[in-house]
Coordinates of C-alpha atoms in Angstrom, one line a residue:
M163 CA 74.6 73.3 147.8
N164 CA 75.2 76.8 149.1
Q165 CA 77.4 77.7 146.1
I166 CA 74.4 76.6 143.5
I167 CA 71.9 78.8 145.6
N168 CA 74.5 81.7 145.5
M169 CA 75.2 81.3 141.9
V170 CA 71.4 81.2 141.1
M171 CA 70.6 84.4 143.1
K172 CA 73.6 86.2 141.5
I173 CA 72.1 85.5 138.0
V174 CA 68.3 86.3 139.3
M175 CA 69.7 89.7 140.8
R176 CA 71.7 90.7 137.8
K177 CA 69.2 90.0 135.6
V178 CA 66.3 92.1 137.9
L179 CA 69.0 95.0 138.0
N180 CA 69.5 95.1 134.3
K181 CA 65.8 95.1 133.9
G182 CA 65.2 98.0 136.1
I183 CA 68.1 100.0 134.6
D184 CA 66.6 99.3 131.2
A185 CA 63.3 100.4 132.3
G186 CA 64.7 103.7 133.8
L187 CA 66.6 104.4 130.9
N188 CA 63.5 103.9 128.6
K189 CA 61.5 106.0 130.9
A190 CA 64.0 108.9 131.0
S191 CA 64.1 108.9 127.2
S192 CA 60.5 109.0 126.7
L193 CA 60.2 112.0 129.0
R194 CA 62.5 113.9 126.9
G195 CA 60.0 114.0 124.3
G196 CA 61.9 113.2 121.4
R197 CA 64.9 114.8 119.7
K198 CA 64.7 118.6 119.3
Q199 CA 66.5 120.6 116.7
P200 CA 69.2 122.7 118.4
Q201 CA 68.7 126.4 118.3
P202 CA 71.1 128.2 115.9
Q203 CA 73.9 129.7 118.1
G204 CA 76.5 132.1 117.4
D205 CA 80.4 130.9 117.3
I206 CA 81.4 129.4 120.5
D207 CA 85.1 129.0 121.7
D208 CA 86.7 126.0 123.1
Y209 CA 85.3 126.3 126.6
G210 CA 81.6 126.9 125.3
N211 CA 81.4 130.5 125.7
P212 CA 79.9 132.6 123.0
I213 CA 82.2 134.7 121.1
K214 CA 81.2 138.2 120.8
R215 CA 81.6 139.9 117.4
G216 CA 82.6 143.5 117.7
P217 CA 85.5 145.8 116.6
T218 CA 88.7 144.2 115.9
Q219 CA 91.7 145.2 118.2
Q220 CA 93.3 147.3 115.4
E221 CA 90.0 149.2 114.8
V222 CA 89.7 150.0 118.8
R223 CA 93.5 151.2 118.7
A224 CA 92.8 153.4 115.7
A225 CA 89.8 154.9 117.1
R226 CA 91.6 155.6 120.6
R227 CA 94.4 157.0 118.5
A228 CA 92.1 159.5 116.7
K229 CA 90.3 160.4 119.7
R230 CA 93.5 161.4 121.4
Q231 CA 94.7 163.4 118.3
N232 CA 91.3 165.2 118.1
N233 CA 91.2 166.1 121.8
G234 CA 94.8 167.6 121.5
Q235 CA 93.9 170.0 118.6
A236 CA 90.7 171.3 120.2

């Protein structure tokens, strides 16, 4: 008899718990306000950081070289 009562209690508690979880998820999804369109972003690297677009390393080196040469002539 005790086993039957325990079995029924497990079934009832499982159903109550699942209903509560479902209700919570439904409430949370309705609070979100629907699906929003993502804002356009620039390029993102593998870690989620934005990639800055600037001069390439070669361009920076050439500019430094030119600056050094101009300082030496003046």
